[in-house]
XYZ file of N, CA and C in Angstrom:
534
model
N 6.425 -1.053 11.383
C 5.602 -2.250 11.566
C 4.391 -2.192 10.642
N 4.177 -3.250 9.917
C 3.021 -3.313 9.040
C 3.225 -2.527 7.765
N 2.165 -2.405 7.001
C 2.201 -1.720 5.715
C 2.004 -0.221 5.926
N 2.945 0.608 5.455
C 2.777 2.055 5.617
C 1.769 2.602 4.600
N 1.190 3.760 4.897
C 0.319 4.431 3.933
C 1.127 4.634 2.648
N 0.520 4.351 1.508
C 1.112 4.387 0.157
C 2.040 3.212 -0.120
N 2.248 2.344 0.875
C 3.043 1.139 0.657
C 2.163 0.052 0.040
N 2.813 -0.953 -0.509
C 2.088 -2.065 -1.134
C 1.658 -3.084 -0.090
N 0.388 -3.442 -0.134
C -0.149 -4.442 0.784
C 0.413 -5.812 0.424
N 0.538 -6.684 1.412
C 1.031 -8.032 1.127
C -0.010 -8.831 0.344
N 0.447 -9.538 -0.661
C -0.474 -10.408 -1.389
C -0.836 -11.558 -0.462
N -1.992 -12.144 -0.686
C -2.373 -13.294 0.129
C -3.149 -14.295 -0.701
N -3.166 -15.494 -0.204
C -3.894 -16.618 -0.801
C -4.452 -17.392 0.394
N -5.728 -17.128 0.713
C -6.313 -17.660 1.946
C -7.669 -18.305 1.689
N -8.033 -19.313 2.498
C -9.320 -19.988 2.327
C -10.478 -19.154 2.865
N -11.600 -19.215 2.135
C -12.790 -18.498 2.553
C -13.873 -19.439 3.031
N -14.854 -18.882 3.735
C -15.974 -19.680 4.232
C -16.812 -20.227 3.081
N -16.607 -19.684 1.876
C -17.311 -20.157 0.677
C -16.605 -21.352 0.029
N -15.573 -21.885 0.711
C -14.777 -23.029 0.218
C -13.896 -22.665 -0.982
N -13.741 -21.377 -1.266
C -12.854 -20.917 -2.336
C -11.546 -20.429 -1.711
N -10.499 -20.349 -2.551
C -9.238 -19.732 -2.128
C -9.257 -18.301 -2.660
N -8.972 -17.358 -1.791
C -9.038 -15.941 -2.145
C -7.632 -15.372 -2.286
N -7.363 -14.773 -3.463
C -6.062 -14.175 -3.767
C -6.252 -12.669 -3.866
N -5.462 -11.897 -3.158
C -5.557 -10.444 -3.281
C -5.332 -10.024 -4.732
N -4.385 -10.647 -5.413
C -4.079 -10.277 -6.803
C -5.323 -10.359 -7.703
N -6.175 -11.339 -7.491
C -7.415 -11.483 -8.290
C -8.380 -10.328 -8.020
N -8.458 -9.915 -6.768
C -9.316 -8.779 -6.421
C -8.793 -7.491 -7.065
N -7.463 -7.342 -7.087
C -6.865 -6.143 -7.682
C -7.160 -6.055 -9.182
N -7.333 -7.200 -9.829
C -7.674 -7.204 -11.265
C -9.093 -6.714 -11.499
N -9.984 -6.905 -10.514
C -11.409 -6.633 -10.700
C -11.914 -5.340 -10.074
N -11.248 -4.865 -9.021
C -11.798 -3.753 -8.246
C -10.854 -2.558 -8.208
N -11.450 -1.372 -8.133
C -10.656 -0.133 -8.011
C -10.313 0.163 -6.557
N -11.128 -0.362 -5.641
C -10.894 -0.134 -4.211
C -11.281 -1.404 -3.454
N -10.424 -1.791 -2.521
C -10.648 -2.996 -1.729
C -10.470 -2.632 -0.259
N -11.496 -2.910 0.519
C -11.418 -2.677 1.956
C -11.162 -3.990 2.669
N -9.970 -4.162 3.197
C -9.636 -5.361 3.964
C -9.943 -5.047 5.426
N -10.871 -5.792 6.007
C -11.242 -5.542 7.400
C -10.897 -6.768 8.238
N -10.007 -6.554 9.205
C -9.674 -7.627 10.128
C -10.783 -7.677 11.159
N -11.395 -8.857 11.276
C -12.571 -9.030 12.123
C -12.558 -10.436 12.696
N -13.527 -10.742 13.508
C -13.642 -12.083 14.068
C -15.096 -12.304 14.456
N -15.375 -13.473 14.999
C -16.758 -13.838 15.316
C -17.223 -13.327 16.671
N -16.309 -13.204 17.635
C -16.753 -12.955 19.010
C -16.612 -11.522 19.496
N -15.911 -10.671 18.785
C -15.636 -9.303 19.238
C -16.914 -8.452 19.262
N -17.237 -7.842 20.401
C -18.438 -7.000 20.467
C -18.371 -5.795 19.520
N -17.171 -5.276 19.242
C -17.040 -4.147 18.317
C -17.374 -4.582 16.892
N -16.937 -5.769 16.510
C -17.279 -6.299 15.188
C -18.800 -6.410 15.073
N -19.420 -6.927 16.126
C -20.883 -7.077 16.105
C -21.573 -5.720 15.969
N -21.046 -4.690 16.641
C -21.621 -3.351 16.530
C -21.506 -2.806 15.102
N -20.418 -3.132 14.426
C -20.143 -2.571 13.099
C -20.637 -3.431 11.934
N -21.068 -4.634 12.193
C -21.382 -5.572 11.116
C -22.410 -5.035 10.116
N -23.504 -4.480 10.607
C -24.518 -3.941 9.694
C -23.967 -2.784 8.873
N -23.122 -1.959 9.480
C -22.527 -0.832 8.751
C -21.573 -1.330 7.659
N -20.826 -2.389 7.965
C -19.931 -2.962 6.948
C -20.742 -3.529 5.779
N -21.815 -4.235 6.083
C -22.667 -4.799 5.026
C -23.306 -3.669 4.193
N -23.664 -2.584 4.854
C -24.237 -1.430 4.154
C -23.209 -0.786 3.217
N -21.976 -0.636 3.686
C -20.919 -0.088 2.827
C -20.713 -0.971 1.598
N -20.678 -2.273 1.818
C -20.518 -3.206 0.699
C -21.660 -3.020 -0.302
N -22.884 -2.972 0.197
C -24.049 -2.816 -0.680
C -24.020 -1.473 -1.412
N -23.642 -0.417 -0.709
C -23.642 0.924 -1.307
C -22.583 1.101 -2.395
N -21.446 0.440 -2.258
C -20.331 0.668 -3.199
C -20.052 -0.500 -4.145
N -20.773 -1.615 -4.025
C -20.413 -2.791 -4.822
C -20.553 -2.553 -6.323
N -21.424 -1.640 -6.739
C -21.575 -1.352 -8.169
C -20.556 -0.333 -8.663
N -19.678 0.114 -7.768
C -18.656 1.103 -8.127
C -17.247 0.512 -8.053
N -17.120 -0.773 -8.329
C -15.819 -1.449 -8.349
C -15.135 -1.435 -6.984
N -15.935 -1.690 -5.932
C -15.414 -1.784 -4.574
C -15.857 -3.109 -3.969
N -14.989 -3.681 -3.142
C -15.398 -4.821 -2.312
C -14.708 -4.761 -0.965
N -15.400 -5.271 0.010
C -14.812 -5.534 1.318
C -14.333 -6.979 1.321
N -13.320 -7.264 2.117
C -12.876 -8.630 2.376
C -12.641 -8.721 3.880
N -13.384 -9.581 4.559
C -13.184 -9.786 5.982
C -12.136 -10.863 6.201
N -11.185 -10.592 7.083
C -10.144 -11.570 7.405
C -10.134 -11.817 8.916
N -10.223 -13.081 9.293
C -10.132 -13.474 10.698
C -8.761 -14.118 10.916
N -7.934 -13.463 11.736
C -6.592 -13.975 12.030
C -6.463 -14.464 13.465
N -7.547 -14.417 14.231
C -7.454 -14.802 15.646
C -7.059 -16.263 15.832
N -6.340 -16.513 16.908
C -5.918 -17.860 17.267
C -7.122 -18.652 17.787
N -7.567 -19.623 16.998
C -8.754 -20.410 17.357
C -8.474 -21.406 18.485
N -7.193 -21.670 18.773
C -6.886 -22.539 19.915
C -7.255 -21.849 21.222
N -6.938 -20.572 21.320
C -7.292 -19.797 22.512
C -8.744 -19.328 22.471
N -9.257 -19.075 21.263
C -10.609 -18.532 21.077
C -11.381 -19.412 20.104
N -11.897 -20.556 20.581
C -12.592 -21.509 19.707
C -13.768 -20.898 18.930
N -14.359 -19.809 19.452
C -15.438 -19.122 18.726
C -14.969 -18.662 17.346
N -13.669 -18.468 17.182
C -13.125 -17.939 15.933
C -12.594 -19.015 14.986
N -12.951 -20.272 15.231
C -12.513 -21.356 14.345
C -13.127 -21.182 12.956
N -12.533 -21.852 11.986
C -13.013 -21.773 10.601
C -14.460 -22.265 10.496
N -14.778 -23.361 11.193
C -16.159 -23.872 11.174
C -17.134 -22.846 11.748
N -16.730 -22.180 12.840
C -17.586 -21.154 13.427
C -17.678 -19.905 12.554
N -16.632 -19.641 11.764
C -16.699 -18.533 10.799
C -17.801 -18.785 9.772
N -17.928 -20.041 9.337
C -18.970 -20.390 8.355
C -20.356 -20.128 8.936
N -20.545 -20.522 10.186
C -21.825 -20.301 10.873
C -22.079 -18.796 11.023
N -21.046 -18.063 11.450
C -21.145 -16.613 11.637
C -21.533 -15.926 10.323
N -20.864 -16.297 9.239
C -21.147 -15.686 7.928
C -22.577 -15.962 7.498
N -23.043 -17.184 7.701
C -24.412 -17.549 7.318
C -25.433 -16.843 8.207
N -25.229 -16.893 9.505
C -26.179 -16.280 10.443
C -26.295 -14.775 10.249
N -25.183 -14.141 9.876
C -25.175 -12.690 9.707
C -25.358 -12.265 8.252
N -25.564 -13.235 7.375
C -25.785 -12.968 5.946
C -24.748 -11.991 5.388
N -23.474 -12.330 5.596
C -22.403 -11.468 5.093
C -22.512 -11.347 3.576
N -22.335 -10.137 3.074
C -22.402 -9.892 1.630
C -21.018 -9.600 1.058
N -19.995 -10.046 1.770
C -18.605 -9.905 1.316
C -17.843 -11.150 1.766
N -16.726 -11.454 1.106
C -15.950 -12.646 1.461
C -15.433 -12.576 2.901
N -15.398 -13.734 3.547
C -14.865 -13.856 4.906
C -13.835 -14.968 4.853
N -12.566 -14.613 5.097
C -11.474 -15.559 4.888
C -10.635 -15.727 6.161
N -9.859 -16.796 6.187
C -9.129 -17.207 7.389
C -7.623 -17.075 7.209
N -6.985 -16.374 8.135
C -5.528 -16.204 8.166
C -4.980 -16.984 9.365
N -4.929 -18.316 9.220
C -4.512 -19.186 10.325
C -3.077 -18.878 10.753
N -2.174 -18.667 9.797
C -0.764 -18.437 10.115
C -0.519 -17.042 10.697
N -1.490 -16.160 10.553
C -1.439 -14.790 11.053
C -0.409 -13.916 10.353
N 0.206 -14.405 9.281
C 1.228 -13.602 8.615
C 0.632 -12.449 7.810
N -0.586 -12.604 7.308
C -1.225 -11.513 6.568
C -1.558 -10.373 7.538
N -2.156 -10.713 8.672
C -2.475 -9.699 9.690
C -1.208 -8.980 10.143
N -0.149 -9.760 10.342
C 1.120 -9.179 10.770
C 1.703 -8.263 9.700
N 1.666 -8.695 8.441
C 2.200 -7.885 7.338
C 1.433 -6.579 7.155
N 0.115 -6.630 7.331
C -0.684 -5.405 7.242
C -0.417 -4.503 8.447
N -0.109 -5.109 9.585
C 0.048 -4.338 10.812
C -1.261 -4.233 11.580
N -2.144 -5.193 11.388
C -3.424 -5.192 12.101
C -3.189 -5.405 13.588
N -3.946 -4.674 14.392
C -3.823 -4.852 15.838
C -5.184 -4.990 16.505
N -6.244 -4.577 15.813
C -7.581 -4.564 16.409
C -8.590 -5.275 15.506
N -9.730 -5.642 16.111
C -10.893 -6.081 15.341
C -12.056 -5.197 15.785
N -12.737 -4.514 14.870
C -12.418 -4.417 13.443
C -11.388 -3.314 13.180
N -10.526 -3.556 12.211
C -9.589 -2.553 11.716
C -9.576 -2.666 10.197
N -9.684 -1.515 9.525
C -9.847 -1.493 8.075
C -8.583 -0.983 7.388
N -8.268 -1.604 6.259
C -7.151 -1.208 5.403
C -7.713 -1.046 3.996
N -7.743 0.177 3.473
C -8.315 0.447 2.147
C -7.199 0.519 1.113
N -7.319 -0.350 0.108
C -6.303 -0.453 -0.934
C -6.825 0.114 -2.248
N -5.918 0.718 -3.022
C -6.287 1.134 -4.371
C -6.053 -0.033 -5.331
N -6.335 0.164 -6.597
C -6.257 -0.942 -7.551
C -4.836 -1.431 -7.797
N -3.837 -0.650 -7.383
C -2.442 -1.088 -7.478
C -2.016 -1.870 -6.237
N -2.908 -1.975 -5.264
C -2.568 -2.690 -4.036
C -1.857 -1.828 -3.016
N -1.931 -0.503 -3.209
C -1.288 0.412 -2.261
C -2.278 0.821 -1.174
N -1.782 0.885 0.036
C -2.613 1.253 1.176
C -2.884 2.750 1.162
N -4.165 3.135 1.148
C -4.553 4.551 1.100
C -5.219 5.036 2.382
N -5.757 4.101 3.172
C -6.373 4.473 4.448
C -6.307 3.265 5.373
N -6.098 3.542 6.662
C -6.209 2.466 7.652
C -6.753 3.030 8.950
N -7.545 2.193 9.634
C -8.037 2.597 10.940
C -9.502 2.322 11.163
N -10.187 3.347 11.655
C -11.594 3.271 12.053
C -12.556 3.170 10.879
N -13.714 2.591 11.142
C -14.812 2.593 10.179
C -15.526 3.941 10.276
N -15.842 4.353 11.488
C -16.422 5.672 11.729
C -16.140 6.078 13.170
N -16.699 7.206 13.589
C -16.356 7.761 14.901
C -17.309 7.380 16.029
N -18.214 6.412 15.794
C -19.141 6.055 16.867
C -19.490 4.570 16.823
N -18.692 3.770 17.501
C -18.921 2.324 17.510
C -20.287 1.971 18.107
N -20.673 2.674 19.155
C -21.876 2.314 19.902
C -23.192 2.661 19.214
N -23.196 3.711 18.390
C -24.457 4.227 17.873
C -24.330 4.651 16.416
N -24.829 3.818 15.512
C -24.762 4.129 14.078
C -25.446 5.453 13.764
N -26.538 5.751 14.469
C -27.279 6.997 14.222
C -26.498 8.221 14.706
N -25.558 8.004 15.621
C -24.790 9.113 16.177
C -23.469 9.389 15.474
N -23.222 8.718 14.346
C -21.958 8.895 13.631
C -21.861 10.321 13.068
N -20.760 10.984 13.388
C -20.474 12.315 12.839
C -19.550 12.217 11.626
N -18.550 11.327 11.714
C -17.567 11.180 10.634
C -17.487 9.707 10.239
N -17.834 9.434 8.987
C -17.757 8.068 8.470
C -16.453 7.939 7.681
N -15.367 7.628 8.400
C -14.025 7.626 7.811
C -13.905 6.699 6.610
N -14.373 5.469 6.752
C -14.210 4.511 5.668
C -15.054 4.903 4.456
N -16.313 5.290 4.667
C -17.186 5.701 3.561
C -16.544 6.867 2.791
N -16.038 7.835 3.519
C -15.363 8.991 2.924
C -14.130 8.569 2.127
N -13.328 7.698 2.738
C -12.087 7.250 2.088
C -12.397 6.496 0.795
N -13.422 5.642 0.824
C -13.811 4.899 -0.386
C -14.238 5.880 -1.475
N -15.091 6.830 -1.123
C -15.590 7.813 -2.090
C -14.440 8.627 -2.689
N -13.507 9.077 -1.843
C -12.359 9.849 -2.329
C -11.510 9.012 -3.282
N -11.245 7.784 -2.894
C -10.417 6.898 -3.711
C -11.062 6.628 -5.065
N -12.368 6.356 -5.072
C -13.066 6.068 -6.330
C -13.128 7.284 -7.247
N -13.041 8.486 -6.675
C -13.023 9.724 -7.482
C -11.611 10.080 -7.926
N -10.620 9.299 -7.490
C -9.239 9.587 -7.854
C -8.609 10.677 -7.004
N -9.227 11.004 -5.891
C -8.695 12.026 -4.989
C -7.776 11.382 -3.959
N -6.942 12.216 -3.326
C -6.136 11.659 -2.244
C -7.037 11.505 -1.018
N -6.754 10.493 -0.234
C -7.600 10.157 0.902
C -7.128 10.919 2.133
N -8.025 11.722 2.683
C -7.747 12.481 3.907
C -8.882 12.283 4.892
N -8.624 11.943 6.133
C -7.310 11.551 6.654
C -6.923 10.172 6.122
N -5.617 9.903 6.085
C -5.167 8.611 5.567
C -5.068 7.562 6.672
N -5.131 7.993 7.929
C -5.166 7.000 9.000
C -5.827 7.567 10.252
N -6.446 6.656 10.976
C -7.044 6.963 12.270
C -6.650 5.808 13.186
N -6.823 5.979 14.465
C -6.478 4.926 15.428
C -7.690 4.017 15.631
N -7.578 2.781 15.185
C -8.687 1.826 15.304
C -8.980 1.532 16.772
N -10.267 1.284 17.054
C -10.650 0.825 18.386
C -11.310 -0.537 18.223
N -11.278 -1.320 19.270
C -11.898 -2.638 19.206
C -11.146 -3.600 20.099
N -11.348 -4.874 19.841
C -10.635 -5.915 20.580
C -9.261 -6.115 19.943
N -8.325 -6.621 20.706
C -7.006 -6.886 20.140
C -7.072 -8.141 19.262
N -6.223 -8.173 18.233
C -6.067 -9.409 17.467
C -5.499 -10.438 18.450
N -6.051 -11.636 18.426
C -5.624 -12.687 19.359
C -4.495 -13.500 18.725
N -3.261 -13.088 19.026
C -2.066 -13.714 18.450
C -1.802 -15.062 19.111
N -1.208 -15.970 18.325
C -0.772 -17.251 18.905
C 0.334 -16.982 19.902
N 0.366 -17.797 20.955
C 1.416 -17.581 21.964
C 2.664 -18.365 21.607
């Protein structure tokens, strides 16, 4: 189920809150590492991690890295996650990375996303090198012992193999259409 480690991530062409269409292939042309994070507007875990995600983006953006936030939640069941509310969320939280909408949920399904937030780190060939947790302490940024995503990005940018290559994400479940 989903994209295996070292497997090729599914290409996508999805609308962003910036009114642009975002293509994974275009990002692969520009960046050496891409962190795809499945997130949403209402999840308390996303809210806990938001500042850390923005910090990672700021810390690595000059090193050919970008984050891409994808919201795949069913907005019929969870109106907070509608595209219009995503625009408000992005503005209110001053997101420094693209936030895009997967209405059909096929991108989330192809990646194998199950939680928000859940991260999938891709290399410049579009191969999955890490998936799972951002770090080991959702509740307390100051109490983080292991920053899995930061480590994985650094290893990937140095051309090293990423260890560990996966962890079990925690958070809210992706809200699938019924």
